[in-house]
Short mmCIF file of C-alpha atoms in Angstrom, two decimals:
data_model
loop_
_atom_site.label_atom_id
_atom_site.label_comp_id
_atom_site.label_asym_id
_atom_site.label_seq_id
_atom_site.Cartn_x
_atom_site.Cartn_y
_atom_site.Cartn_z
CA MET A 1 3.16 -22.27 -21.54
CA ARG A 2 4.64 -18.81 -21.04
CA TYR A 3 4.89 -17.12 -17.66
CA LEU A 4 5.07 -13.32 -17.85
CA PHE A 5 6.43 -11.40 -14.83
CA ALA A 6 8.13 -8.02 -14.36
CA GLU A 7 10.04 -7.53 -17.65
CA TYR A 8 10.55 -11.25 -18.24
CA VAL A 9 8.91 -14.18 -20.03
CA LEU A 10 9.68 -17.79 -19.12
CA ASP A 11 8.75 -19.95 -22.13
CA THR A 12 8.53 -23.55 -20.95
CA ASP A 13 7.87 -24.93 -24.45
CA ARG A 14 11.09 -23.49 -25.86
CA ARG A 15 12.90 -23.54 -22.49
CA GLU A 16 13.89 -19.89 -22.91
CA LEU A 17 13.96 -16.92 -20.59
CA HIS A 18 13.36 -13.58 -22.31
CA ARG A 19 13.88 -10.01 -21.14
CA GLY A 20 12.04 -7.90 -23.66
CA THR A 21 13.29 -9.12 -27.05
CA ASP A 22 16.54 -10.50 -25.61
CA VAL A 23 17.13 -14.12 -24.60
CA VAL A 24 18.69 -14.42 -21.14
CA SER A 25 21.25 -17.21 -20.97
CA VAL A 26 20.58 -19.65 -18.11
CA THR A 27 21.72 -23.19 -17.38
CA PRO A 28 19.15 -26.05 -17.53
CA GLN A 29 19.12 -26.39 -13.75
CA VAL A 30 18.51 -22.65 -13.24
CA PHE A 31 15.68 -22.78 -15.79
CA ASP A 32 14.12 -25.79 -14.01
CA LEU A 33 14.45 -24.03 -10.65
CA LEU A 34 12.64 -20.93 -11.95
CA ASP A 35 9.99 -23.07 -13.63
CA TYR A 36 9.28 -25.02 -10.45
CA LEU A 37 9.13 -21.94 -8.22
CA ILE A 38 6.82 -20.09 -10.60
CA ARG A 39 4.48 -23.05 -11.11
CA ASN A 40 4.24 -23.44 -7.32
CA ARG A 41 4.10 -19.71 -6.54
CA GLU A 42 0.97 -20.02 -4.39
CA ARG A 43 2.94 -21.73 -1.61
CA VAL A 44 6.31 -22.04 0.08
CA VAL A 45 8.55 -24.66 -1.56
CA THR A 46 10.86 -26.58 0.75
CA LYS A 47 14.53 -27.20 0.06
CA ASP A 48 13.86 -30.93 -0.33
CA GLU A 49 11.11 -30.29 -2.88
CA LEU A 50 13.42 -28.10 -4.96
CA ILE A 51 16.20 -30.68 -4.87
CA ASN A 52 13.80 -33.46 -5.84
CA ALA A 53 12.37 -31.43 -8.74
CA VAL A 54 15.62 -29.99 -10.13
CA TRP A 55 18.16 -32.67 -9.26
CA ASN A 56 15.80 -35.70 -9.25
CA GLY A 57 16.45 -36.34 -5.58
CA ARG A 58 20.24 -36.57 -5.86
CA VAL A 59 22.22 -35.47 -2.81
CA VAL A 60 23.05 -31.80 -3.27
CA SER A 61 24.93 -29.54 -0.89
CA ASP A 62 23.41 -26.35 0.51
CA ALA A 63 26.14 -24.41 -1.27
CA ALA A 64 25.12 -25.85 -4.66
CA LEU A 65 21.49 -24.97 -4.05
CA THR A 66 22.45 -21.44 -2.95
CA THR A 67 24.59 -21.01 -6.07
CA ARG A 68 21.67 -21.96 -8.36
CA LEU A 69 19.28 -19.72 -6.44
CA ASN A 70 21.68 -16.79 -6.76
CA ALA A 71 22.02 -17.48 -10.48
CA ALA A 72 18.23 -17.58 -10.87
CA ARG A 73 17.85 -14.30 -9.01
CA SER A 74 20.58 -12.70 -11.08
CA ALA A 75 18.93 -13.85 -14.32
CA ILE A 76 15.66 -12.09 -13.42
CA GLY A 77 17.17 -8.93 -11.97
CA ASP A 78 16.74 -9.93 -8.33
CA THR A 79 19.20 -10.27 -5.45
CA GLY A 80 19.39 -12.14 -2.18
CA GLU A 81 19.20 -8.81 -0.40
CA LYS A 82 16.19 -7.33 -2.21
CA GLN A 83 14.30 -10.61 -2.79
CA ARG A 84 11.84 -8.76 -5.00
CA LEU A 85 10.73 -11.92 -6.85
CA ILE A 86 12.17 -14.91 -5.01
CA LYS A 87 11.80 -14.85 -1.22
CA THR A 88 13.77 -17.00 1.18
CA LEU A 89 11.76 -17.85 4.29
CA PRO A 90 14.24 -18.98 6.98
CA ARG A 91 13.78 -22.58 8.07
CA LYS A 92 10.80 -22.95 5.72
CA GLY A 93 11.89 -22.69 2.11
CA PHE A 94 11.43 -20.44 -0.88
CA ARG A 95 8.57 -18.75 -2.68
CA PHE A 96 8.18 -16.87 -5.96
CA VAL A 97 6.29 -13.71 -4.96
CA GLY A 98 6.26 -11.73 -8.22
CA ALA A 99 2.95 -11.16 -10.00
CA VAL A 100 2.72 -13.70 -12.84
CA ARG A 101 0.52 -13.75 -15.92
CA GLU A 102 0.10 -16.99 -17.89
CA ALA A 103 -0.28 -17.23 -21.67
CA GLN A 104 -0.95 -20.48 -23.50
CA ARG A 105 0.03 -21.31 -27.07
CA LEU A 106 -2.86 -21.89 -29.47
CA THR A 107 -2.59 -25.17 -31.36
CA THR A 108 -4.16 -23.59 -34.45
CA VAL A 109 -1.13 -21.35 -35.07
CA PRO A 110 1.88 -23.21 -36.45
CA LEU A 111 5.23 -22.55 -34.83
CA ALA A 112 6.64 -21.76 -38.27
CA HIS A 113 4.59 -18.56 -38.27
CA ALA A 114 5.76 -17.46 -34.83
CA GLY A 115 8.36 -14.73 -34.72
CA GLN A 116 8.49 -11.19 -33.47
CA ASN A 117 4.69 -11.20 -33.29
CA ASP A 118 4.36 -14.61 -31.70
CA ASP A 119 2.09 -13.11 -29.00
CA ALA A 120 -0.65 -13.89 -31.58
CA ALA A 121 0.10 -17.55 -30.95
CA TYR A 122 -1.06 -17.32 -27.34
CA ARG A 123 -4.41 -16.97 -25.68
CA SER A 124 -4.20 -14.72 -22.60
CA PRO A 125 -6.54 -15.03 -19.66
CA SER A 126 -8.36 -12.05 -18.16
CA PRO A 127 -6.05 -9.25 -17.01
CA PRO A 128 -4.75 -9.71 -13.47
CA ARG A 129 -6.11 -7.58 -10.67
CA LEU A 130 -4.16 -4.40 -9.99
CA SER A 131 -2.44 -4.79 -13.37
CA ILE A 132 -1.26 -1.47 -14.76
CA VAL A 133 1.11 0.09 -17.26
CA VAL A 134 2.64 3.51 -16.62
CA LEU A 135 2.79 4.97 -20.11
CA PRO A 136 5.65 7.41 -20.86
CA PHE A 137 4.66 10.88 -19.69
CA ALA A 138 4.56 13.59 -22.35
CA ASN A 139 7.00 16.50 -22.11
CA LEU A 140 4.95 19.61 -22.91
CA SER A 141 7.66 22.09 -21.97
CA ASN A 142 9.29 22.46 -25.40
CA ALA A 143 12.53 21.73 -23.57
CA PRO A 144 14.06 18.46 -24.83
CA GLU A 145 16.65 18.61 -22.06
CA GLN A 146 13.84 17.86 -19.58
CA ASP A 147 13.08 14.53 -21.23
CA TYR A 148 15.30 12.79 -18.69
CA PHE A 149 13.16 14.21 -15.88
CA VAL A 150 9.93 13.08 -17.56
CA ASP A 151 11.32 9.57 -18.14
CA GLY A 152 12.57 9.56 -14.55
CA VAL A 153 9.05 10.21 -13.26
CA THR A 154 7.74 7.35 -15.41
CA GLY A 155 10.43 4.94 -14.24
CA SER A 156 10.12 5.85 -10.56
CA LEU A 157 6.35 5.50 -10.68
CA THR A 158 6.72 2.05 -12.23
CA THR A 159 9.02 1.04 -9.37
CA ASP A 160 6.87 2.55 -6.63
CA LEU A 161 3.62 1.06 -7.91
CA SER A 162 5.23 -2.38 -7.96
CA ARG A 163 5.51 -2.05 -4.17
CA ILE A 164 1.72 -2.18 -3.89
CA ASN A 165 1.10 -5.67 -2.62
CA GLY A 166 -0.40 -7.91 -5.28
CA SER A 167 0.15 -5.44 -8.11
CA PHE A 168 1.24 -6.43 -11.62
CA VAL A 169 3.14 -3.54 -13.20
CA ILE A 170 4.47 -3.67 -16.76
CA GLY A 171 8.22 -3.01 -16.87
CA GLN A 172 9.46 0.40 -17.99
CA HIS A 173 11.34 -1.01 -20.99
CA THR A 174 8.08 -2.36 -22.41
CA ALA A 175 6.17 0.83 -21.59
CA LEU A 176 8.79 2.95 -23.37
CA THR A 177 8.01 1.22 -26.67
CA TYR A 178 4.81 3.34 -26.72
CA LYS A 179 6.66 6.63 -26.29
CA GLY A 180 5.64 9.24 -28.81
CA LYS A 181 3.03 6.95 -30.40
CA SER A 182 -0.66 7.67 -30.69
CA VAL A 183 -2.16 4.36 -29.61
CA ASP A 184 -5.63 3.77 -28.20
CA VAL A 185 -5.36 2.82 -24.53
CA ARG A 186 -7.80 -0.04 -25.11
CA GLN A 187 -5.41 -1.51 -27.68
CA ILE A 188 -2.52 -1.19 -25.22
CA GLY A 189 -4.65 -2.93 -22.60
CA ARG A 190 -5.25 -5.85 -24.99
CA GLU A 191 -1.60 -6.06 -26.06
CA LEU A 192 -0.25 -6.03 -22.50
CA ASN A 193 -3.28 -7.71 -20.86
CA VAL A 194 -3.64 -5.10 -18.11
CA ARG A 195 -6.69 -3.58 -16.46
CA TYR A 196 -5.39 -0.04 -16.04
CA ALA A 197 -3.17 2.50 -17.72
CA LEU A 198 -1.68 5.65 -16.23
CA GLU A 199 -1.08 8.56 -18.59
CA GLY A 200 0.51 11.87 -17.75
CA SER A 201 2.23 15.03 -18.91
CA VAL A 202 4.81 17.39 -17.48
CA GLN A 203 4.93 21.09 -18.29
CA ARG A 204 7.13 23.87 -16.99
CA CYS A 205 5.34 27.22 -16.82
CA ASN A 206 7.69 30.05 -15.80
CA ASN A 207 8.90 29.00 -12.35
CA ARG A 208 6.35 26.29 -11.74
CA LEU A 209 6.14 22.65 -12.76
CA ARG A 210 2.75 21.18 -13.56
CA VAL A 211 2.15 17.42 -13.71
CA ASN A 212 -1.18 16.05 -14.98
CA VAL A 213 -2.09 12.38 -14.46
CA GLN A 214 -5.06 10.24 -15.51
CA LEU A 215 -5.93 6.69 -14.50
CA ILE A 216 -7.79 4.93 -17.30
CA ASP A 217 -9.75 1.68 -17.48
CA ALA A 218 -7.82 -0.14 -20.22
CA LYS A 219 -10.85 -2.17 -21.24
CA THR A 220 -13.38 0.64 -21.72
CA GLY A 221 -11.11 3.66 -22.11
CA ASN A 222 -13.04 5.46 -19.35
CA HIS A 223 -11.19 7.88 -17.08
CA LEU A 224 -11.33 6.67 -13.48
CA TRP A 225 -9.35 9.44 -11.80
CA ALA A 226 -7.41 12.53 -12.75
CA ASP A 227 -5.36 15.04 -10.80
CA ARG A 228 -2.89 17.87 -11.23
CA PHE A 229 0.23 18.53 -9.18
CA ASP A 230 1.47 22.11 -9.36
CA LYS A 231 4.70 23.07 -7.57
CA PRO A 232 7.27 25.86 -7.61
CA PHE A 233 10.19 24.82 -9.78
CA ALA A 234 13.10 23.64 -7.63
CA ASP A 235 15.63 20.81 -7.64
CA LEU A 236 14.38 18.34 -10.25
CA LEU A 237 15.40 15.20 -8.36
CA ASP A 238 13.70 16.36 -5.15
CA MET A 239 10.61 17.28 -7.15
CA GLN A 240 10.61 13.91 -8.88
CA ASP A 241 10.66 12.06 -5.55
CA GLU A 242 7.85 14.15 -4.09
CA ILE A 243 5.63 14.00 -7.18
CA VAL A 244 6.12 10.25 -7.53
CA ALA A 245 5.36 9.66 -3.85
CA ARG A 246 2.14 11.67 -4.03
CA ILE A 247 0.90 10.00 -7.21
CA ALA A 248 1.78 6.49 -6.02
CA ARG A 249 0.05 6.99 -2.68
CA THR A 250 -3.11 8.36 -4.29
CA LEU A 251 -3.12 5.65 -6.95
CA ASP A 252 -2.97 2.94 -4.30
CA ASN A 253 -6.32 4.15 -2.94
CA GLN A 254 -7.85 4.76 -6.38
CA LEU A 255 -6.98 1.25 -7.55
CA ILE A 256 -8.59 -0.20 -4.40
CA VAL A 257 -11.78 1.73 -5.19
CA ALA A 258 -11.78 0.47 -8.79
CA GLU A 259 -11.12 -3.15 -7.76
CA ALA A 260 -13.80 -2.99 -5.04
CA ARG A 261 -16.35 -1.79 -7.58
CA ARG A 262 -15.43 -4.65 -9.91
CA ALA A 263 -15.67 -7.12 -7.03
CA ALA A 264 -19.13 -5.85 -6.04
CA ARG A 265 -20.39 -6.88 -9.50
CA THR A 266 -18.85 -10.36 -9.23
CA LEU A 267 -21.33 -13.19 -8.67
CA ASN A 268 -18.81 -15.55 -7.05
CA PRO A 269 -16.18 -13.38 -5.32
CA ASP A 270 -12.88 -15.00 -4.40
CA ALA A 271 -10.62 -14.08 -1.47
CA MET A 272 -9.01 -11.11 -3.20
CA ASP A 273 -12.39 -9.73 -4.36
CA LEU A 274 -13.53 -9.79 -0.74
CA TYR A 275 -10.26 -8.26 0.46
CA PHE A 276 -10.67 -5.30 -1.91
CA GLN A 277 -14.22 -4.76 -0.68
CA GLY A 278 -12.98 -4.83 2.91
CA ARG A 279 -10.31 -2.24 2.11
CA HIS A 280 -12.95 -0.04 0.52
CA SER A 281 -15.14 -0.29 3.63
CA CYS A 282 -12.21 0.81 5.81
CA ASN A 283 -11.61 3.77 3.53
CA ARG A 284 -15.22 4.92 3.81
CA GLY A 285 -14.83 6.03 7.41
CA VAL A 286 -13.71 5.19 10.94
CA THR A 287 -17.06 4.03 12.32
CA LEU A 288 -18.38 0.87 13.95
CA GLU A 289 -20.65 0.30 10.96
CA TYR A 290 -17.93 0.48 8.30
CA PHE A 291 -15.46 -1.48 10.40
CA ALA A 292 -17.99 -4.24 11.04
CA GLU A 293 -18.56 -4.37 7.29
CA ALA A 294 -14.81 -4.52 6.64
CA ARG A 295 -14.29 -7.24 9.25
CA ASN A 296 -17.02 -9.30 7.57
CA PHE A 297 -15.36 -9.02 4.14
CA PHE A 298 -11.91 -9.88 5.53
CA GLY A 299 -13.35 -12.81 7.49
CA ARG A 300 -14.98 -14.21 4.35
CA ALA A 301 -11.70 -13.78 2.47
CA LEU A 302 -9.83 -15.74 5.16
CA ALA A 303 -12.48 -18.48 5.13
CA ILE A 304 -11.66 -19.01 1.44
CA ASP A 305 -7.89 -18.46 1.77
CA PRO A 306 -6.68 -18.88 5.39
CA GLN A 307 -3.18 -17.68 4.41
CA ASN A 308 -4.26 -14.41 2.77
CA VAL A 309 -1.70 -12.08 4.33
CA ASP A 310 -3.47 -8.92 3.15
CA ALA A 311 -6.76 -9.90 4.77
CA MET A 312 -4.92 -10.90 7.96
CA SER A 313 -3.08 -7.59 8.19
CA TRP A 314 -6.18 -5.51 7.59
CA THR A 315 -8.24 -7.52 10.07
CA ALA A 316 -5.55 -6.79 12.64
CA LEU A 317 -5.69 -3.12 11.71
CA VAL A 318 -9.48 -3.02 12.20
CA GLU A 319 -9.15 -4.56 15.66
CA THR A 320 -6.46 -2.03 16.61
CA VAL A 321 -8.26 1.05 15.29
CA LEU A 322 -11.35 0.12 17.28
CA VAL A 323 -9.18 0.81 20.32
CA ALA A 324 -7.18 3.71 18.88
CA ALA A 325 -10.33 5.60 17.83
CA PHE A 326 -12.06 5.01 21.20
CA LEU A 327 -14.82 2.94 19.62
CA THR A 328 -14.81 0.29 22.35
CA ASP A 329 -14.62 0.08 26.15
CA HIS A 330 -12.77 -3.25 26.02
CA GLY A 331 -9.44 -2.62 24.33
CA PRO A 332 -7.10 -5.45 25.49
CA PRO A 333 -8.94 -8.38 23.82
CA TYR A 334 -8.99 -6.56 20.48
CA LEU A 335 -5.29 -5.74 20.72
CA ALA A 336 -4.39 -9.31 21.68
CA ALA A 337 -6.31 -10.68 18.70
CA ALA A 338 -4.67 -8.11 16.42
CA GLU A 339 -1.17 -9.04 17.59
CA THR A 340 -1.78 -12.75 17.05
CA LEU A 341 -3.02 -12.14 13.51
CA VAL A 342 -0.35 -9.70 12.40
CA LEU A 343 2.47 -11.87 13.73
CA LYS A 344 1.04 -14.79 11.77
CA ALA A 345 0.94 -12.58 8.66
CA LEU A 346 4.59 -11.60 9.13
CA ARG A 347 5.64 -15.22 9.54
CA LEU A 348 4.12 -15.88 6.11
CA ALA A 349 5.39 -12.64 4.52
CA PRO A 350 8.30 -11.12 6.48
CA ASP A 351 8.61 -8.17 4.07
CA HIS A 352 4.97 -7.11 4.05
CA ALA A 353 5.17 -3.34 4.68
CA TRP A 354 1.57 -2.91 5.80
CA ALA A 355 1.86 -5.80 8.26
CA HIS A 356 4.91 -4.14 9.83
CA PHE A 357 2.95 -0.88 10.07
CA THR A 358 0.02 -2.69 11.71
CA LEU A 359 2.38 -4.38 14.17
CA ALA A 360 3.74 -0.91 14.99
CA MET A 361 0.22 0.22 15.90
CA VAL A 362 -0.31 -2.81 18.13
CA LEU A 363 3.02 -2.26 19.89
CA ILE A 364 2.32 1.42 20.49
CA TYR A 365 -1.14 0.71 21.93
CA THR A 366 0.27 -1.98 24.21
CA ASN A 367 2.87 0.29 25.80
CA ARG A 368 5.81 -0.70 23.58
CA ALA A 369 6.18 2.61 21.76
CA ALA A 370 9.93 2.40 21.11
CA GLN A 371 9.47 -0.99 19.42
CA GLY A 372 6.59 0.51 17.49
CA VAL A 373 8.87 3.23 16.11
CA ALA A 374 11.31 0.54 14.96
CA GLU A 375 8.49 -1.27 13.13
CA CYS A 376 7.47 2.00 11.44
CA GLU A 377 11.04 2.45 10.24
CA ARG A 378 11.02 -1.11 8.92
CA ALA A 379 7.76 -0.46 7.07
CA LEU A 380 9.18 2.70 5.49
CA ALA A 381 12.31 0.82 4.41
CA LEU A 382 10.01 -1.55 2.51
CA ASP A 383 7.67 1.15 1.17
CA ARG A 384 8.97 4.71 1.22
CA ASN A 385 5.49 6.05 0.33
CA LEU A 386 3.82 4.68 3.47
CA ALA A 387 2.85 8.07 4.89
CA ASP A 388 0.84 6.35 7.65
CA ALA A 389 4.11 5.13 9.19
CA HIS A 390 5.37 8.70 9.57
CA GLU A 391 2.16 9.69 11.37
CA MET A 392 2.32 6.58 13.54
CA MET A 393 5.80 7.58 14.70
CA GLY A 394 4.20 10.86 15.74
CA GLN A 395 1.64 8.93 17.78
CA ALA A 396 4.45 6.97 19.39
CA LYS A 397 6.16 10.22 20.44
CA PHE A 398 2.87 11.41 21.92
CA TYR A 399 2.48 8.27 24.02
CA MET A 400 6.11 8.54 25.10
CA GLY A 401 5.30 11.98 26.50
CA CYS A 402 7.18 13.78 23.71
CA GLY A 403 4.24 15.54 22.09
CA ALA A 404 6.50 18.39 20.96
CA ASP A 405 8.06 15.98 18.44
CA THR A 406 4.76 14.74 16.98
CA GLU A 407 4.10 17.63 14.58
CA PHE A 408 7.29 16.90 12.62
CA HIS A 409 6.14 13.36 11.82
CA VAL A 410 2.61 14.48 10.92
CA ASP A 411 4.08 17.11 8.60
CA GLU A 412 6.15 14.37 6.91
CA ALA A 413 3.00 12.32 6.30
CA LEU A 414 1.22 15.37 4.89
CA ARG A 415 4.20 16.22 2.68
CA LEU A 416 4.07 12.75 1.15
CA SER A 417 0.30 12.73 0.73
CA PRO A 418 -1.33 16.14 1.33
CA ARG A 419 -4.73 15.08 -0.04
CA ASP A 420 -4.78 11.65 1.53
CA ILE A 421 -8.01 10.02 2.68
CA SER A 422 -6.34 9.73 6.11
CA THR A 423 -5.31 13.37 6.61
CA PHE A 424 -8.11 13.97 9.12
CA ARG A 425 -6.66 11.28 11.41
CA TRP A 426 -3.17 12.69 11.09
CA MET A 427 -4.41 16.17 12.00
CA ASN A 428 -6.21 14.66 14.99
CA THR A 429 -2.90 13.19 16.18
CA ALA A 430 -1.20 16.60 15.88
CA GLY A 431 -4.08 18.24 17.78
CA PHE A 432 -3.83 15.92 20.78
CA ALA A 433 -0.04 16.28 20.81
CA LYS A 434 -0.45 20.06 21.04
CA LEU A 435 -2.88 19.61 23.94
CA GLN A 436 -0.25 17.52 25.70
CA ILE A 437 2.25 20.40 25.64
CA ALA A 438 -0.40 23.05 26.52
CA ALA A 439 -0.30 24.65 23.06
CA ASP A 440 -4.10 24.89 23.10
CA ALA A 441 -4.53 27.47 20.32
CA GLU A 442 -2.37 25.37 17.99
CA ALA A 443 -4.33 22.28 19.03
CA ALA A 444 -7.62 23.99 18.16
CA ALA A 445 -6.21 24.95 14.75
CA TRP A 446 -5.16 21.35 13.99
CA PHE A 447 -8.55 19.99 15.08
CA ALA A 448 -10.33 22.61 12.93
CA ARG A 449 -8.26 21.55 9.91
CA GLY A 450 -9.11 17.92 10.59
CA ILE A 451 -12.84 18.67 10.85
CA GLU A 452 -12.65 20.53 7.55
CA ALA A 453 -11.12 17.39 5.99
CA ASN A 454 -13.71 15.04 7.54
CA ARG A 455 -16.65 16.29 9.62
CA ASN A 456 -17.76 12.76 10.51
CA TYR A 457 -14.88 11.68 12.76
CA PRO A 458 -16.12 12.09 16.36
CA LEU A 459 -12.70 12.20 18.02
CA LEU A 460 -11.81 15.40 16.16
CA HIS A 461 -14.85 17.14 17.65
CA PHE A 462 -14.05 15.93 21.16
CA GLY A 463 -10.43 17.10 20.82
CA TYR A 464 -11.65 20.43 19.46
CA ALA A 465 -14.08 20.73 22.38
CA ALA A 466 -11.28 20.11 24.91
CA ALA A 467 -8.98 22.67 23.25
CA LEU A 468 -11.71 25.34 23.09
CA ALA A 469 -12.68 24.69 26.71
CA LEU A 470 -9.08 25.12 27.89
CA LEU A 471 -8.95 28.38 25.90
CA GLY A 472 -12.03 29.62 27.77
CA ARG A 473 -14.31 29.52 24.71
CA LEU A 474 -17.05 27.66 26.57
CA ASP A 475 -20.01 28.07 24.18
CA GLU A 476 -17.96 26.87 21.20
CA ALA A 477 -16.55 24.00 23.28
CA GLN A 478 -20.01 22.79 24.29
CA ALA A 479 -21.20 23.01 20.69
CA ALA A 480 -18.22 20.93 19.53
CA ALA A 481 -18.88 18.33 22.24
CA LYS A 482 -22.54 18.06 21.18
CA THR A 483 -21.48 17.52 17.57
CA GLY A 484 -19.12 14.73 18.65
CA LEU A 485 -21.83 13.07 20.75
CA ALA A 486 -24.28 13.24 17.86
CA LEU A 487 -21.77 11.25 15.82
CA ASP A 488 -20.89 8.83 18.66
CA PRO A 489 -23.44 8.85 21.51
CA THR A 490 -21.48 6.10 23.33
CA PHE A 491 -18.34 8.21 23.87
CA THR A 492 -17.52 8.99 27.52
CA ILE A 493 -14.65 10.42 29.52
CA ARG A 494 -14.36 7.02 31.23
CA ARG A 495 -13.69 5.40 27.85
CA PHE A 496 -11.11 8.07 27.07
CA LYS A 497 -9.31 7.46 30.39
CA ASN A 498 -9.47 3.67 30.06
CA VAL A 499 -7.53 3.39 26.80
CA PRO A 500 -4.90 0.72 27.54
CA VAL A 501 -1.96 2.95 26.60
CA ARG A 502 -0.32 4.29 29.72
CA GLY A 503 2.37 6.31 28.01
CA GLY A 504 5.71 7.53 29.22
CA GLY A 505 6.36 9.53 32.34
CA ALA A 506 5.06 12.72 33.88
CA ASN A 507 4.59 14.59 30.61
CA PHE A 508 2.12 12.05 29.26
CA PHE A 509 0.03 11.93 32.44
CA ALA A 510 0.04 15.71 32.88
CA GLY A 511 -1.15 16.07 29.29
CA ALA A 512 -3.85 13.41 29.78
CA ARG A 513 -5.14 15.26 32.87
CA ARG A 514 -5.39 18.49 30.83
CA MET A 515 -7.38 16.71 28.12
CA VAL A 516 -9.79 15.19 30.65
CA LYS A 517 -10.22 18.59 32.27
CA GLY A 518 -11.09 20.12 28.89
CA LEU A 519 -13.60 17.36 28.13
CA HIS A 520 -15.27 17.92 31.54
CA ILE A 521 -15.56 21.65 30.97
CA ALA A 522 -17.00 21.08 27.48
CA GLY A 523 -19.76 18.87 28.92
CA VAL A 524 -18.70 15.43 27.70
CA PRO A 525 -20.41 12.84 29.96
CA GLU A 526 -18.30 11.01 32.54
CA GLY A 527 -19.88 7.66 31.69
#
């Protein structure tokens, strides 16, 4: 059996660890430790289990175990600090968390014929979900000195995509072997056993840099998504970070769409199929209908796999957004359920960025905004492309009565992902923050931008109505309120006032009174 992960192959038949074409030297005990962790990657392995498997139950000191673990991490390019592949769960044990692909040797191919092409001696299973190779981008600038920038984009994208939970991303060293070669993407998909390939090109035109990207189905060769990023030429490293962040963020959503479509065609969906469908439902819109659909998918996923951290985190998010988007009159029970779920998820996966972000939401909506900001910072430390965390810090500032600081955080989210599916919500946050500080014209402008991005989000129309009413534009305010009520006939001022967040100090309450006044003037029912 061979286990393929990151840039490595663990060959249990030959007892060899490979990185690309190189053999990595490891001691027998380190090899056995890696083998045991990888074979049991679906669960947490206790210290006693490891000792029994590797040392046959002999008495071994904690220091000896730590030394072997450190050696194993070092052999596969991991560290005790990063824990990218091997996680230590305090007081519980250890777990291999890297995406692993298995390949079995065919008995019909003699070992004598195995060599550089011994991949032919293995039968690979179906490509893993979210499996992708970032092929080397083409430099179309006729400027060889920019090759380092083009390769940098490829390498950074490989790293950033590997942060997507559950993804399997082919290492850059392997991807670079295709540089400059004209190879059919479908052949690459078969050779690497991946579902998707990302191609791209970089071209400098006068003082602008243009980056084209295409996401391709590696089985059919069909283009699933394409986009172009066009920016004024500036500092290359800054541009690389921004371009990579935007592509990675967009790709996260595009891959969810692709996986959800595959899952919808599956006769017997498993937990991850159902999770992807739930994610897709959430992305379709912030409505009771879509969120009920998402909750159903996540619930079915958890019925199959009660420890599915992704489904837990997103269920908690659904419960929280029902309150945050004023879709319910009974906020506290939803928030309590969300907190219980997300804390359970974090006990199972302490470094799950989205779970930390969801916990931040729960904390902010239960009057613990400062702790919520800390959780947002933790989420961003784990995933620098998590634009939602920037916007959530803006919400925290709003609820702390510091609405003047909110716009900065919303702008950061928009800088990272200007065409994000969530921009309408971020603009809504900026609009209400402007209302809090009596910048009503700016508030109206933010709400108008949000409505342009998504006309089906009721809260934007109610915020717009309040801003227009406070500006004295009564006819427009009443029209905006009617549009909001057509989208959500259950919305009332009472629901708006009863949101469980009580905020910080006089500024928050003064701003809330202004918003309620605007809603009254615009004709929103009291309830």
